[in-house]
Coordinates of C-alpha atoms in Angstrom, one line a residue:
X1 CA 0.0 0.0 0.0
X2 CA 2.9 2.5 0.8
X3 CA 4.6 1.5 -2.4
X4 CA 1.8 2.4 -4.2
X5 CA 0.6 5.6 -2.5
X6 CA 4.4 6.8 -3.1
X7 CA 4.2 6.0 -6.8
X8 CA 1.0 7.9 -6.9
X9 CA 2.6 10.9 -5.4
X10 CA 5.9 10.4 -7.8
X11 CA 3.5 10.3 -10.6
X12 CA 1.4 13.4 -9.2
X13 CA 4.4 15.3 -9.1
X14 CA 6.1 14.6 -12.3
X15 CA 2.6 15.7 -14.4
X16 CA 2.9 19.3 -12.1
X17 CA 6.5 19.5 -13.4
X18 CA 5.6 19.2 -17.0
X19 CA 2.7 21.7 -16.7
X20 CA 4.6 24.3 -14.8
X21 CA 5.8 27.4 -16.9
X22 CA 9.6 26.9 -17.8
X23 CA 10.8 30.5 -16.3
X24 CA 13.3 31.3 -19.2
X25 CA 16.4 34.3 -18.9
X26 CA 17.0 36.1 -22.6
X27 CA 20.6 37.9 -22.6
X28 CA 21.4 39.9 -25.7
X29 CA 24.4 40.4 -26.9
X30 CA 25.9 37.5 -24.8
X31 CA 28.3 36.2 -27.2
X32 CA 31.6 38.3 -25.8
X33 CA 32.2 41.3 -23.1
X34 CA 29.3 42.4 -20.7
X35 CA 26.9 39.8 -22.1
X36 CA 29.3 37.1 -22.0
X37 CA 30.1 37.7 -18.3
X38 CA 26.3 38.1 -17.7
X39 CA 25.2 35.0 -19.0
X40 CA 28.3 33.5 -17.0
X41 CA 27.0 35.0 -14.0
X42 CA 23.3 33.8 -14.4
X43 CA 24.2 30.3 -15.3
X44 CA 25.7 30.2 -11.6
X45 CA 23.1 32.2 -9.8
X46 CA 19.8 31.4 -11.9
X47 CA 20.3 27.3 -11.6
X48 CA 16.8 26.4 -12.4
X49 CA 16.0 28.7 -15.2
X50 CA 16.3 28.0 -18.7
X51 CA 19.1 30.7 -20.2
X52 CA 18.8 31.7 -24.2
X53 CA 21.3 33.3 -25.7
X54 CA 20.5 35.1 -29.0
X55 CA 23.5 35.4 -31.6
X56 CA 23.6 36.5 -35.0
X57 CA 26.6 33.4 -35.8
X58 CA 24.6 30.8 -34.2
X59 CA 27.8 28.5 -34.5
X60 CA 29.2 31.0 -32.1
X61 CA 26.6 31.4 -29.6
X62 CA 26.1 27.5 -29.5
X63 CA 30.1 27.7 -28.5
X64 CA 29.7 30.3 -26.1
X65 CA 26.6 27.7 -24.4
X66 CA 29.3 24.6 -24.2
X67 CA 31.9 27.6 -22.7
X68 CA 29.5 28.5 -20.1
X69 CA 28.0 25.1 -19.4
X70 CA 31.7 23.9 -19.0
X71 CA 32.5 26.9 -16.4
X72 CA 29.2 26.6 -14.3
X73 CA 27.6 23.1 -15.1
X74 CA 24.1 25.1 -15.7
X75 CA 22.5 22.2 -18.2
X76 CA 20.3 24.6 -19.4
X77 CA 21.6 26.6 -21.8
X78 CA 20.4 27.3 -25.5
X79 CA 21.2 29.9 -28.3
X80 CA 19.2 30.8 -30.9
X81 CA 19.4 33.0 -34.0
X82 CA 19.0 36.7 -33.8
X83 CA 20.1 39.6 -35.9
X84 CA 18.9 42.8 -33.9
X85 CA 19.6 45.1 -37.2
X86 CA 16.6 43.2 -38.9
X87 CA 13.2 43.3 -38.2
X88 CA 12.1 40.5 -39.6
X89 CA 14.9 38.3 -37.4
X90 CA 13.8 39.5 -34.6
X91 CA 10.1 38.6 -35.5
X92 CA 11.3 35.1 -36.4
X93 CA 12.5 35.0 -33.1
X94 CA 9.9 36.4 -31.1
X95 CA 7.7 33.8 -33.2
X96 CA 9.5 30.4 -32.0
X97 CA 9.7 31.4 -28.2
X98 CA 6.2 32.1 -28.7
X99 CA 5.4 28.8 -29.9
X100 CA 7.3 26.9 -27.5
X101 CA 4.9 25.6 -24.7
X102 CA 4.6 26.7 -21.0
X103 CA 8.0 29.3 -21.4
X104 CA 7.3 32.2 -19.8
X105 CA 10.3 35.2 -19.6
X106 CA 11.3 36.0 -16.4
X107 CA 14.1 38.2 -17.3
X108 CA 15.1 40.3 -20.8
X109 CA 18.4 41.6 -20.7
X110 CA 19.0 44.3 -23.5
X111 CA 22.7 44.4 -23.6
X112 CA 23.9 43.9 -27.3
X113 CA 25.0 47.7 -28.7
X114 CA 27.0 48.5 -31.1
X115 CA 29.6 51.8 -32.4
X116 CA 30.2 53.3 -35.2
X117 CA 32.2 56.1 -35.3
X118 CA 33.6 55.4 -39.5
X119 CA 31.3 55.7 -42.6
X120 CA 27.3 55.4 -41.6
X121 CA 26.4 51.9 -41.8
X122 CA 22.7 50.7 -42.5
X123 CA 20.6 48.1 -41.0
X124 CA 18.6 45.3 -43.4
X125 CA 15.4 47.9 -42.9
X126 CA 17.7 51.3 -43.9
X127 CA 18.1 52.7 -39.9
X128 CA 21.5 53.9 -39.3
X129 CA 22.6 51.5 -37.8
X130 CA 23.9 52.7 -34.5
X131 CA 20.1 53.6 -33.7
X132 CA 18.7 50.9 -35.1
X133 CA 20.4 48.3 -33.5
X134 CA 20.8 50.0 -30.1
X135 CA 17.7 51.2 -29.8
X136 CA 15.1 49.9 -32.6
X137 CA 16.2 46.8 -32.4
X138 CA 15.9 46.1 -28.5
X139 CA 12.3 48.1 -28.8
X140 CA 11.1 45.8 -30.8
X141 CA 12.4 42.7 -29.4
X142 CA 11.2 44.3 -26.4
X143 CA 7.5 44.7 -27.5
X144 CA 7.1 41.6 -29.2
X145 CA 8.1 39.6 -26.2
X146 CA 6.1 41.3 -23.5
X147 CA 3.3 39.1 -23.6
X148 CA 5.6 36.3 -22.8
X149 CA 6.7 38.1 -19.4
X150 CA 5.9 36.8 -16.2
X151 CA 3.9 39.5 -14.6
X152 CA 7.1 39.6 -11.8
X153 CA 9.3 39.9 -14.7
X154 CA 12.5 42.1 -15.2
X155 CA 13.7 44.2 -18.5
X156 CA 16.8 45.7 -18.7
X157 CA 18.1 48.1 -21.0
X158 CA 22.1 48.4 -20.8
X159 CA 22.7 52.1 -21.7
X160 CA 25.6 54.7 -20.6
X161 CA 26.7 57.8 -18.7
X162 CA 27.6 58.9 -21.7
X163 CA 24.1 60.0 -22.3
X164 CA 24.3 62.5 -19.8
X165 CA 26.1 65.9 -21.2
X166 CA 26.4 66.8 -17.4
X167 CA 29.1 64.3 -16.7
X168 CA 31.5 65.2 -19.1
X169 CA 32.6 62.1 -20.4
X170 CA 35.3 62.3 -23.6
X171 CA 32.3 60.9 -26.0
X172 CA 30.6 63.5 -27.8
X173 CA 26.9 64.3 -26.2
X174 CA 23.9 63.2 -27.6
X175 CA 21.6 65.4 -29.2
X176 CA 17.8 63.9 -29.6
X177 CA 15.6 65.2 -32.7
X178 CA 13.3 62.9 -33.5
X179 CA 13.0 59.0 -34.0
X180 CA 12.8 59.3 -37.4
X181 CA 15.7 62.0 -37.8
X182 CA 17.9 60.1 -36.1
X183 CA 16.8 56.7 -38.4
X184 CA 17.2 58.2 -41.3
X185 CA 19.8 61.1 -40.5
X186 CA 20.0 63.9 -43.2
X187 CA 24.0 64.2 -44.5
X188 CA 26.5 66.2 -42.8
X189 CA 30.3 67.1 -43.1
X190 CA 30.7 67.0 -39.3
X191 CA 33.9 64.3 -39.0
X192 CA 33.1 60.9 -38.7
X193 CA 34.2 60.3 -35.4
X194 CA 32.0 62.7 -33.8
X195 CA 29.2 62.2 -35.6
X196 CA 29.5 58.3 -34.6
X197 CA 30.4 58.7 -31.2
X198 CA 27.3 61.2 -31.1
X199 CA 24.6 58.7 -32.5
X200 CA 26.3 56.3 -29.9
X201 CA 25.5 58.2 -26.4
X202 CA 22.0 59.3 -28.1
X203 CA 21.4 55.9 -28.6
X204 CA 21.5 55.3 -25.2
X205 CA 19.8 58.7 -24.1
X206 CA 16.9 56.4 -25.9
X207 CA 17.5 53.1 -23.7
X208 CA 17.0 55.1 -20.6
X209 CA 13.9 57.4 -22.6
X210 CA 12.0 53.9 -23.2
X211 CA 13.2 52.1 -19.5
X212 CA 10.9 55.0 -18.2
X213 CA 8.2 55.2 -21.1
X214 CA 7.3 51.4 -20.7
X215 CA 7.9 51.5 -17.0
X216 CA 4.8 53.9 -17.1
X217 CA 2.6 52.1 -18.9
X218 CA 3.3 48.9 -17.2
X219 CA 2.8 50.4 -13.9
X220 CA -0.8 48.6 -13.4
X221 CA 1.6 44.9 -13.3
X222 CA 4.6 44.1 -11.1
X223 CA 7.1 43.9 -14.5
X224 CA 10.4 46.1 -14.0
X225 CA 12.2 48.1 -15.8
X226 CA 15.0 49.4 -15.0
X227 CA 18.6 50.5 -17.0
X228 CA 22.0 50.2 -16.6
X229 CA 25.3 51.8 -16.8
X230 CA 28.4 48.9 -16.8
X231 CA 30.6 52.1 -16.9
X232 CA 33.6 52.7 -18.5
X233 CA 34.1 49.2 -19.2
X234 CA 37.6 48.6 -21.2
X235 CA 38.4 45.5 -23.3
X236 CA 35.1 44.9 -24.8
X237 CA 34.6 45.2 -28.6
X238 CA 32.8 47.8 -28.2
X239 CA 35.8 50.0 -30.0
X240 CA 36.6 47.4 -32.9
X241 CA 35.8 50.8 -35.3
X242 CA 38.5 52.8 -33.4
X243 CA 41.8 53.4 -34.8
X244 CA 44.4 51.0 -34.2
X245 CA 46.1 52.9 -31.4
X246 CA 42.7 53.3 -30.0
X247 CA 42.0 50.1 -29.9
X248 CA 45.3 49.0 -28.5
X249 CA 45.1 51.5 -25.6
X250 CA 41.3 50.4 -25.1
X251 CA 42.4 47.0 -24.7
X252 CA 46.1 47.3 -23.3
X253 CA 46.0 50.2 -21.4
X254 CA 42.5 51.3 -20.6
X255 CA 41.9 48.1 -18.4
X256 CA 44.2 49.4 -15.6
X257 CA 42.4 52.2 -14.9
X258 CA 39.5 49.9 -13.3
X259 CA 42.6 49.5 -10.2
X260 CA 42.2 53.3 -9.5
X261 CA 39.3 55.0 -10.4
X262 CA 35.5 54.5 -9.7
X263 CA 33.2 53.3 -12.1
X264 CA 35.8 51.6 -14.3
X265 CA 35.4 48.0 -14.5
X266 CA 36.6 44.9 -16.3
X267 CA 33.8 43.3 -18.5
X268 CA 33.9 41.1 -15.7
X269 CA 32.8 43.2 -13.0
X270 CA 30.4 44.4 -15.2
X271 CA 28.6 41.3 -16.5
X272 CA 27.9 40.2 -13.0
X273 CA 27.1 43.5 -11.9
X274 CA 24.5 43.6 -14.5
X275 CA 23.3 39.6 -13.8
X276 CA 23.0 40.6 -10.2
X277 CA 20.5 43.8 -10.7
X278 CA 18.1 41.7 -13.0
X279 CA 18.1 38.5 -10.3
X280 CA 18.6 39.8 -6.9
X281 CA 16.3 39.9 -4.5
X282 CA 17.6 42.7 -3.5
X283 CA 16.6 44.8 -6.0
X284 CA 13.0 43.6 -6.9
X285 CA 12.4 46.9 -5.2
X286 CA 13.4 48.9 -8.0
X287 CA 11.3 49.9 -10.6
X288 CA 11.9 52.8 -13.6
X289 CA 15.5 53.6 -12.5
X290 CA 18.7 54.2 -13.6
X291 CA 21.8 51.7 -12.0
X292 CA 25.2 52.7 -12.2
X293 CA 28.5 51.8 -10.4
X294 CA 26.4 49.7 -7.5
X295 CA 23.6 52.7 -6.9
X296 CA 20.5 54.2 -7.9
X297 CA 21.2 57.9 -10.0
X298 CA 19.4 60.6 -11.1
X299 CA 19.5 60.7 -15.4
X300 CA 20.4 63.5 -17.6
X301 CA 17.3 66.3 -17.9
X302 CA 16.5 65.3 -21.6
X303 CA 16.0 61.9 -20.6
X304 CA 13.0 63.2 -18.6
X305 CA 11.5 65.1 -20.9
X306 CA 8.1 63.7 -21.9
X307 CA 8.0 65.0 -25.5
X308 CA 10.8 63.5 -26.1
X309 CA 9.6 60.5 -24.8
X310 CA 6.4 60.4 -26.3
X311 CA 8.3 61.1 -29.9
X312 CA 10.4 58.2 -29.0
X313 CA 7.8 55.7 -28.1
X314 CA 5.3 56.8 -31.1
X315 CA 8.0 56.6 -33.6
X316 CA 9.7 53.5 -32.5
X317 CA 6.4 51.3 -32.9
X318 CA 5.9 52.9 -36.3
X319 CA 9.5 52.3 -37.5
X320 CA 9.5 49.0 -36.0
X321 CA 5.9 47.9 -37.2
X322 CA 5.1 47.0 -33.4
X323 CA 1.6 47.6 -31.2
X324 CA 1.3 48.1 -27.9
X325 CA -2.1 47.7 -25.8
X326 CA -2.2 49.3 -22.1
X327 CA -5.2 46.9 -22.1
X328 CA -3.5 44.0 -22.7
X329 CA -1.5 44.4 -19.0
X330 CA -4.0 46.1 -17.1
X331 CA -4.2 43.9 -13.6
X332 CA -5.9 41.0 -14.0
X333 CA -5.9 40.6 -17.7
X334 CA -2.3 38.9 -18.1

């Protein structure tokens, strides 16, 4: 009789298992540098979530999964394809999580970026592509995934002090306009480098623009949203358009600076700085802020200004071909 009442319970329990939502981690751009480090981090914190890493070489990513599994002995790791400068990739994307049964996101990490401070490049939709993969790109993978979010879930944007003009930091400030101006930028005979590094720190003026913008309309559910700045974070590839002594100092000489001076860190610092805000439990308190160098800060004043933000938002779902219903997450509808 024991025997059997113990099978029953075995059996009981193994049928919950199948039908319980598989809490899944997303980490973008988590095939070198911050991400890398990140999804390192998460495979040794997060033990019983599943942990996707998107990569545009899926060869790659499926080596950086064997890496990680290796390092941490998290079984479950998977990469799939994604190209954030292509719209339709990133709908192929959202499609197949959507059809895989029971997943549900706990946590979307936005960290892939890109700089380009040479010739404008394009994305596959014509965005420059500094704007369109930094920002478009992580919009609408952003969108098109939150149905899939637990309703305790956590986004993350990675953005940058750099956005803040206030701060003084050697990248040129950002300058907002409009989301289409700065899509499809009229010509200039400014030098390259400053026009790059410019669309770079506006770029991530917009991360922190929509981490408040979707905060607000999600304020009726118990999703976060929050941004982050890794800091000045040396020996990432972050400067692989850099001249060649730039990029030797960046990655020779830069990385002992994190030994003296604050809010300098190694892409490993930052990767599990990063891992920890979106997992902790001792952050689930925070909601719509901006996280840099271990605190909570105050953001540059274009960052709140709400026609900025409203431009931002309305644009982005029209360049992006994305809908957003405050219905849809009202309490009690999700």
């Amino acid at each position: 009789m024991a025997k059997v009442f113990a099978f029953e319970v075995l059996k009981f329990a193994s049928s919950f298992n199948k039908s319980k939502n598989m809490d899944s981690i997303i980490i973008t751009g988590a095939t070198s540098g911050i991400g890398f480090h990140c999804a390192l981090q998460m495979a040794r914190i997060a033990k019983n979530e599943q942990i996707i890493i998107p990569a545009r070489n899926v060869r790659a990513g499926k080596e950086v999964v064997e890496r990680i599994k290796d390092k941490t002995g998290h079984k479950n790791l998977k990469c799939l394809e994604l190209d954030l400068a292509s719209l339709q990739s990133i709908s192929q994307f959202s499609e197949i999580l959507a059809k895989e049964k029971r997943l549900s996101i706990s946590i979307l990490i936005n960290n892939a970026g890109v700089q380009n401070i040479g010739e404008t490049q394009y994305t596959a939709n014509g965005f420059e592509r500094t704007f369109g993969v930094n920002h478009l790109g992580a919009f609408a993978l952003t969108i098109q995934l939150l149905s899939l979010i637990k309703d305790d879930g956590h986004i993350t944007f990675t953005s940058s002090e750099t956005h803040d003009p206030a701060l003084k930091t050697p990248i040129e400030p950002p300058i907002y306009t409009s989301a289409h101006e700065l899509a499809f930028p009229t010509e200039t005979f400014e030098k390259q480098n400053t026009v790059g590094q410019r669309r770079y720190s506006t770029s991530k003026l917009c991360n922190i623009m929509t981490t408040y913008a979707l905060q607000e309309r999600l304020k009726h559910t118990n999703i976060r949203v929050n941004a982050y700045d890794p800091g000045l974070t040396p020996g990432t590839g972050l400067a692989r358009t850099y001249t060649p002594v730039m990029r030797f100092l960046w990655k020779n000489i830069f990385p002992v600076l994190t030994l003296f001076k604050s809010n300098i860190h190694t892409p490993a610092q930052a990767g599990r700085n990063l891992a920890n805000l979106a997992y902790a439990e001792r952050y689930n308190d925070l909601r719509g802020i901006y996280f840099s160098d271990g605190k909570v800060f105050k953001t540059s004043v274009d960052s709140y200004n709400k026609d900025f933000q409203k431009d931002l938002w309305s644009g982005s779902l029209e360049l992006t071909k994305t809908t957003f219903t405050e219905e849809t997450f009202k309490k009690g509808n999700r």
